[in-house]
């Protein structure tokens, strides 16, 4: 009797499955849809990316012109300048196809909500966004890349470009640019800052956006505990006077135990961790880099310091009270020792559900392989494409009639910052590795 019941159940189950499959196929047929309508299910976007990576811009732009014609591609990004770049890209496609009428709509979500917006769109029914320009390598790695929600794409013409460091610019994902935040000092007072540790010396209160108001700032602090950058922190400490060292040594000693408990592996992690602790205890939190810059360049801010986006100097309105000449870029000073700033990246990625993947790939290639494509960002100091051919020379932005008027505006360039400027560069993999154990510790140290 048990065998008969089992066979009956098996037959019933088989009929149910067959009926369900028939109903599903019939519904698809009646609606005119294929069972593989969702590109993510079929892996079609990944297939397009694999093909696109073998194509030149000429071939790729042709595919994009055909796909986008008569449609609108939606992009989402941390930078509003994507809209400006999109206008140039549409003009390029218009040269390829007669009567071309495609468009790109660009949106910039507020308050770091881009991750929620993308996740909801990819997992929802709408599938709006075809590509994204996104920052914060830590969250991208853990929330978007490792989960397969965002895919990496490396343009063929970018990979073939002269001077491109593929390892640094495409792993773990494709970078549009490196933006730098630099340490600056108001020179109207008697404050002297000649060493990285001076920013966390007693009574020092540098202006800073805050560890949670802009997560990339937290990534900077994570990076100081890595092998490479904790060595630089230690090297700067070694150049201090005996009196200066004696002030910091108790904190460093305490952080030796903390580093072990956190599982930090770098030989000099305690030095980086000590600097981070003192910084979090002391920095003066300001809502945004704009207000930091406005205050720092004023006469009334004599002796104040800050860590802020370098390009903010472009917006300073010169007057007797406010001037770029009221600040020194720390690393540009003769004799300055140690880390001079932090480089974080804007990454270009494609959602696994991209409705217009050919156009997304072509737009990314446009921004990373031509000076016109990168112009929206390259027009300012402190923003560098990984493709040397896309960058503009800003080494004389502070000159007028052949004479230096604003020394702080003479950008010495990405290569200089990497070497002489000792720039810390965001590593998404390291940040994602240590953030689970360091994030709460940093929050606890931050007294605001």
Tab-separated table of C-alpha atoms in Angstrom, residues 73-80 82 104-110 113-119 121 128-135 150 347-349 351 363:
chain	number	residue	atom	x	y	z
A	73	UNK	CA	19.017	55.667	-20.565
A	74	UNK	CA	18.885	56.350	-16.827
A	75	UNK	CA	22.137	56.846	-14.953
A	76	UNK	CA	22.637	57.458	-11.244
A	77	UNK	CA	25.714	58.881	-9.571
A	78	UNK	CA	27.412	60.578	-6.638
A	79	UNK	CA	28.536	63.343	-8.990
A	80	UNK	CA	26.108	65.663	-10.770
A	82	UNK	CA	27.542	62.881	-15.072
A	104	UNK	CA	20.350	60.156	-21.001
A	105	UNK	CA	18.599	61.110	-17.765
A	106	UNK	CA	20.952	61.587	-14.805
A	107	UNK	CA	20.046	61.583	-11.115
A	108	UNK	CA	22.093	62.238	-7.971
A	109	UNK	CA	20.564	60.868	-4.758
A	110	UNK	CA	21.126	62.707	-1.485
A	113	UNK	CA	21.233	56.853	-0.411
A	114	UNK	CA	22.630	55.623	-3.737
A	115	UNK	CA	23.157	52.118	-2.373
A	116	UNK	CA	19.542	51.804	-1.271
A	117	UNK	CA	18.281	53.267	-4.558
A	118	UNK	CA	20.320	50.871	-6.692
A	119	UNK	CA	19.543	47.814	-4.585
A	121	UNK	CA	15.891	49.071	-8.434
A	128	UNK	CA	15.447	51.672	-14.247
A	129	UNK	CA	19.182	52.257	-14.038
A	130	UNK	CA	21.597	51.201	-16.766
A	131	UNK	CA	24.846	52.422	-15.184
A	132	UNK	CA	26.197	54.153	-12.105
A	133	UNK	CA	29.014	56.460	-11.021
A	134	UNK	CA	29.489	55.562	-7.378
A	135	UNK	CA	31.900	56.194	-4.505
A	150	UNK	CA	26.915	45.613	-9.824
A	347	UNK	CA	33.847	54.064	-9.838
A	348	UNK	CA	31.875	53.268	-13.001
A	349	UNK	CA	29.761	50.119	-12.823
A	351	UNK	CA	23.782	46.932	-12.676
A	363	UNK	CA	29.202	55.828	-22.053
